[in-house]
Amino acid sequence: MVEHGDIRVVHCGGSKLNFRDPVITHDSRFLLCASGEAVKVFSTSTEECIHELRGHTGLVTGVLLRPSNHLQVYSSSLDGTVRLWDFTDGILIKTCVIGYPIYSFYASAKHENVIFIVTSMPSEKRAERFQLVAVHLPQSGDQLVEARELSAVLSGVNPNPAAIAFGRGVRIRRHKDNKKGGWNTFTCVACHPKDDCIATGHEDGKIRLWRNFNHKKEYTYSTLHWHHSAVSSLCFTPEGTNLLSGGVESVLIQWRYKQESERDFLPRLGAAITHITVSPDGSLFCTSHSDNKITIIQSCVKVSAVIQGLVKGDSIRTDLMMDPRSKALVLNGKPGHLQFYSLQRDKLLYNLDIVQQEYIHESGLQQFEVVKAAFDASGLWLATVEERHQKAAELELNLKLWAFDEQTQSFVLNTTISAPHDAQITAMSFRQTADSQTTLLVSTSKDGHFKAWQLAAPAHTEDEGPSWLCDFVGAYHGLVPECCSFSADGSLLAVAFQEVVTVWSPATWELLTTLSQPPGAVSDLCFGRLSCSKYLLGTTASNLLCCWNLLTCSLEWSTSMDVRRLLVDPLSENMAAFCYQSGSTDLFVFKPSEPRPLFSRKAVCSGKVTQAVFAPREEMLESCEESSQWLNRSQLYFLTQQMVNNISSSTCFLFSPLKLVIDDSVAMTPFYLLLGKHRQQQQEHRDSDSSLWAERTALPQTSASIKELLQTPAHVLPSTSYLCSMFVQSLLISVSDAREEKAHAEEEMESEKEEEDSEEEMESSRSKPELVAAATESDAPALTKAQARELRRVRKLDHSWLAGLLDS
Amino acid sequence: MAADGGSSSLQLPCVFSPKSRQFLALCAQDGRLRIWNTDSKTLHQEYVPSAHLSATCTCIAWGPCRTVKEGPQRKKRKSEAVQVEEKADLLAMGTAAGTVLIYSTAKGALHCTLDGAHSGGVNCVQWHPEESLLYSGSDDTNIVEWDLQTGKTRSKWKADRAAVTSLCVSPDGKLLLSAGHIIKMWDLDTKEVYRKFTGHSTAVTTLRFATTRPPDSNGLYFLSGAAHDRLLSVWQVREDGKDKNSVVSFTLTDEPQHIDLVTSNSKEEAVRLAVVCKDGQLHLFEHFLNGPCKKPLSPSCTVQMSDTKESPMPIPLLAAVLGADTRTVMLAYGSHLQPVMEKVEINTAERHVCLTRDVQTTLSLSMETTVSKVKTPIVNAKSKVLVPGLPGHQAPLKGTSQGSEKRKKDTDTKEMSIAERLGEIDLSTISEKGASKGTASLQTDNFAVLLVQGLESNDASILNKVFQTRKDMVIKKTVARLPLSAVLPLVEETKLWQKPLWVLSCCLLKCFYLQLIHLCIQQLPDLVTQLGVLYHVIESRVKMFHKLTKLHGKLYLLMTQVSANICKCPPRSLLFDV
């Protein structure tokens, strides 16, 4: 690692391998596949990634061997370039700029230096129509050339690469939704290398072999039927003796050409087949699968190697976790499995079979899926929730608790709890204590309860070991708990019931206190650690990040940020917040106790980041630079979901400490909020639009009395008549207040100290809400005073940070 | 010397890859090279050298980690540079025939063969830490320096009168240690002897540099181990040249088989040493190297492994490497053909640590993973299943002390006895149902006596019979006539019901328990916690009742259809299994 360092985002893996069909080289030693913005070269015998061909700035959409030179390969990308590589050494030979995003591309040995690309029609506004274009690649020795000779071949083609195939002659076949009856939609096409025959796959699972296609209108066809649902890929072997087909059944079928009744099957390939390719010499087949896997199969229909990438299904419902034992990233992978992924090596270690039921490869079936998982601090216990959602009413839930057995080096099922809750489980958390004696798991559910599960010896003392029993069922006013968190020492449990955060003592199951920040439900909760353990942080749906002090049970500060993910570093007191703002995600790293963030970075990536994790380092780094010290103990990984051309590709990033520039104009939120509480947000509105009406509507919210009203627990509030009068008072003052504001506009040179005094006053008045609330109506002028001071102060505050935010 | 050389070749080479310890290279008795992945604990590669039986592999050394190539396109876009961890790739194998094979793990194929320089078997290969050079020591008393870029010999010199059994290149790449008859230190630039050390009486099998300090400050130490020698010797390279004899020695229980060492960079840093002996034990040492120490040092911690059988047998350790953390050690144990790799945290405060492992199960689990990459966790009969209604599925009800006091007061104020209450219920039921059945048949209208008998004798068949009753009247009467002493055993009995299918028949019965419970609570306040469980049972089963009746209805429908069609087609057993 470089010492003089910058902090930057580094792509560290997890990209899709099954996006486009892979290519096997002539000598069958290497396999090339498009993977995100790079082309990966794998060894077919060892499954190892040998080179990564990097250079494209967009998603790579195709890889093709150069017909004239078998040691070179073309790759096309959405960035509008075609690049030529030497894959044995991993060197970029030539870049050819075409200028239009390329969705797929083809080459033929008959056409020297011509490639055919599929690109969107330039005339169309909506990029939904595509055309096939022949591009003549210029012959020059330069590294960077621009292709200008373009000629359109066909328009209105399907961007799916399976829809176009090359035949023997100068023939391109295109299919696009040629509906012949209800289910006859074409899904893929393949041309026989020698005969005048074309194979097409259909949505209804049939394969049709069309012959005599060159004679117009005289073609005949025969039908092969084995697949029960759509044929997703078809491929002829180089000699044309066999036809390979695959689909969602995850069975590879080898049909004998002209003896179609004979066929070989290779079942149990694990997931739906998306692409099939054959090596040029016919000795190897390879299939890519929907679970981001490439299987290399010998021509005797025997699996020889499996290249497995990060499995990312429809959604990552378990969130990202680190296995404390193996330091692997854990998330849900294949249906019913938890995957363990090595971040250091960008390699899947293994899938842990949680559900242990045969997965039926059929679309539309509802099957058990792992939706939640949690590890305890030592890695001794693993809790998993599996769920099957058949109909809206019937929900099957299982909570399984696995113990790690040292002797067999494997997880052993300890307890299965069927139907632990009546509705979906929203969060699950282990108590993180150093001593593993009193293990406690809390699960919150949409049925309005949270349950605490405890490891206990069975009552009838038989030879059984300890198992998990329910210890406590908690609820709060019938609200739905959304998230839960244990404090670092395990002495407190915070459960967020919509807008209310309840703090419980796990020892006695007493409700200690409730905290609330009314507008918006709390979506994320975490306790501070080490020196900041007195703070509890939460994010609300109304774009607030709140920090409560647990000693005073009051709000310490809050800030308006659209925090998508808040997470705490397990090894330090640092916290990271991913905020979504205008199409990109910003990252802030801060200590709850410190006013300034340790690190902030605008637009770490485009799109939303909802999954992130701190991974502890094997060795602590000794970085002297203050700005990158937060990365000394752990690394931060986050998962993005790039939506490119409606194809989601997942990428993982890692921060490596290299360099950091702190922009002072963006000097940041917790600081100004320590001063400004959260009223700042409303003040922004006021500054930005100066209309009196806006001001007035904003005022009641900012008024301290309203604040009191909303923050005080309902049971200590005075009668409504009191509140009503207060409320009306606060509304009335707004006009005079505005006047006052003007009057004070000149006196902006007030000392900072006084500022803080007033701040403290506010603080004290807040910490005793009962007092204020119980006071007589004569309190109202005092409130207005405070309010006036507040306004004055707010006017004085520097809003340059806002400018910085808006500019950047 | 020849005999010693023979004994050392019996040791099967077993080496972890450098830095991240991702791989374990092992040459087993069958002459095949196997590379195991320590992350997934699976076989990564197997390579059979063409002459694996005649020219067996005698030594293995991992090359320096592969560095990512700095292509021209990388420089342009530095922000996108990959932070890929360096991967161990090349592996050098010395063979008994005198050749050195370079194997690439990334490609899974032989990279090149270096031959023609040795006339005897190769005893030791060592990589140069920086340049692409390889050193090999052989039985023919020569040391050969190979240039890997050309694949040719760069220089060759006679090192000793006896066979060269061990080599070691210093971390800065300037010095080379060789062990033959004596231990010699060579200057690699001039290929001249820099120092000589006495060495061991038997063939030296291991040489390791223990510090990275320069030799001119008296701070350079190295370590040597020999066949049949239960001492590891540490030698100091001193400025004054008075360094013929060893300064420190470490005691072992057997001859060293595998040594791993964390070098110290300064005087304040201790050298950490993990030695696996031939008897399968691991010894951990920690020592500050700062001059001679007369007494042999004993290990700070000894690790042994045993299996889980009734009479535990030791599992031999094959190799051990130290982690970055002082407590973590990566172990390889079991047989050479199928080793088990594991990263353990060892409590170094204890002198002796014994780890018990079930090697058979571990292996069978990891073998499955190799192909499918799916690990199946163990699910055995010991695991408990909690279904709704079982104790523990809901939080236990705890009768608060306050509540029980209240109830006690209640019982004081209310003077009705349980018998009277039961009598009341009895009367009411009779009066409700009228006189038609009330006095009809005394012997069949309740099962109270039978139930009590069943509970006392714990006879399942009797209890079954009672619980399967479906007649409302009979159940009512049974409940009413049940003596108080039988209530507790009944509650216990119901707690043990674990089959949800029973619910259907017993649900009604349970509803009547409620009456009873109301009565009992007032009489026996300490019952609250016990009956709490029953309450949960009833609650969950009432919840299930709706679903079960639905299921029952469906089943009934199926059955009737099946029986209607039974003449047309044979019944499917599947339908009955629902």
mmCIF file of N, CA and C in Angstrom, chain B residues 557-576:
data_model
loop_
_atom_site.group_PDB
_atom_site.id
_atom_site.type_symbol
_atom_site.label_atom_id
_atom_site.label_comp_id
_atom_site.label_asym_id
_atom_site.label_seq_id
_atom_site.Cartn_x
_atom_site.Cartn_y
_atom_site.Cartn_z
ATOM 1 N N LEU B 557 -62.570 -34.216 1.980
ATOM 2 C CA LEU B 557 -63.018 -34.117 0.604
ATOM 3 C C LEU B 557 -62.234 -35.068 -0.285
ATOM 4 N N LEU B 558 -60.906 -35.052 -0.073
ATOM 5 C CA LEU B 558 -60.043 -35.928 -0.854
ATOM 6 C C LEU B 558 -60.427 -37.375 -0.646
ATOM 7 N N MET B 559 -60.622 -37.718 0.611
ATOM 8 C CA MET B 559 -60.898 -39.107 0.945
ATOM 9 C C MET B 559 -62.201 -39.570 0.296
ATOM 10 N N THR B 560 -63.167 -38.688 0.351
ATOM 11 C CA THR B 560 -64.446 -39.099 -0.234
ATOM 12 C C THR B 560 -64.316 -39.267 -1.737
ATOM 13 N N GLN B 561 -63.536 -38.376 -2.344
ATOM 14 C CA GLN B 561 -63.358 -38.503 -3.788
ATOM 15 C C GLN B 561 -62.601 -39.764 -4.132
ATOM 16 N N VAL B 562 -61.608 -40.021 -3.303
ATOM 17 C CA VAL B 562 -60.807 -41.220 -3.555
ATOM 18 C C VAL B 562 -61.675 -42.447 -3.419
ATOM 19 N N SER B 563 -62.467 -42.472 -2.383
ATOM 20 C CA SER B 563 -63.295 -43.662 -2.172
ATOM 21 C C SER B 563 -64.348 -43.780 -3.275
ATOM 22 N N ALA B 564 -64.757 -42.638 -3.822
ATOM 23 C CA ALA B 564 -65.718 -42.679 -4.912
ATOM 24 C C ALA B 564 -65.077 -43.246 -6.175
ATOM 25 N N ASN B 565 -63.822 -42.893 -6.361
ATOM 26 C CA ASN B 565 -63.136 -43.331 -7.580
ATOM 27 C C ASN B 565 -62.359 -44.626 -7.399
ATOM 28 N N ILE B 566 -62.503 -45.212 -6.242
ATOM 29 C CA ILE B 566 -61.591 -46.314 -5.906
ATOM 30 C C ILE B 566 -61.760 -47.494 -6.847
ATOM 31 N N CYS B 567 -62.937 -47.638 -7.394
ATOM 32 C CA CYS B 567 -63.138 -48.757 -8.299
ATOM 33 C C CYS B 567 -62.497 -48.479 -9.652
ATOM 34 N N LYS B 568 -62.413 -47.194 -10.013
ATOM 35 C CA LYS B 568 -61.882 -46.855 -11.330
ATOM 36 C C LYS B 568 -60.361 -46.931 -11.374
ATOM 37 N N CYS B 569 -59.755 -46.323 -10.400
ATOM 38 C CA CYS B 569 -58.293 -46.340 -10.409
ATOM 39 C C CYS B 569 -57.786 -46.671 -9.008
ATOM 40 N N PRO B 570 -56.614 -47.240 -8.917
ATOM 41 C CA PRO B 570 -56.075 -47.574 -7.587
ATOM 42 C C PRO B 570 -55.738 -46.297 -6.815
ATOM 43 N N PRO B 571 -55.957 -46.284 -5.532
ATOM 44 C CA PRO B 571 -55.691 -45.065 -4.743
ATOM 45 C C PRO B 571 -54.203 -44.778 -4.678
ATOM 46 N N ARG B 572 -53.912 -43.524 -4.703
ATOM 47 C CA ARG B 572 -52.509 -43.146 -4.589
ATOM 48 C C ARG B 572 -52.154 -42.987 -3.124
ATOM 49 N N SER B 573 -51.095 -43.561 -2.781
ATOM 50 C CA SER B 573 -50.690 -43.497 -1.377
ATOM 51 C C SER B 573 -50.325 -42.070 -0.999
ATOM 52 N N LEU B 574 -49.987 -41.331 -2.037
ATOM 53 C CA LEU B 574 -49.549 -39.950 -1.772
ATOM 54 C C LEU B 574 -50.650 -39.148 -1.099
ATOM 55 N N LEU B 575 -51.855 -39.395 -1.550
ATOM 56 C CA LEU B 575 -52.957 -38.614 -1.024
ATOM 57 C C LEU B 575 -53.139 -38.841 0.463
ATOM 58 N N PHE B 576 -52.849 -40.022 0.877
ATOM 59 C CA PHE B 576 -53.066 -40.329 2.289
ATOM 60 C C PHE B 576 -51.997 -39.735 3.176
#
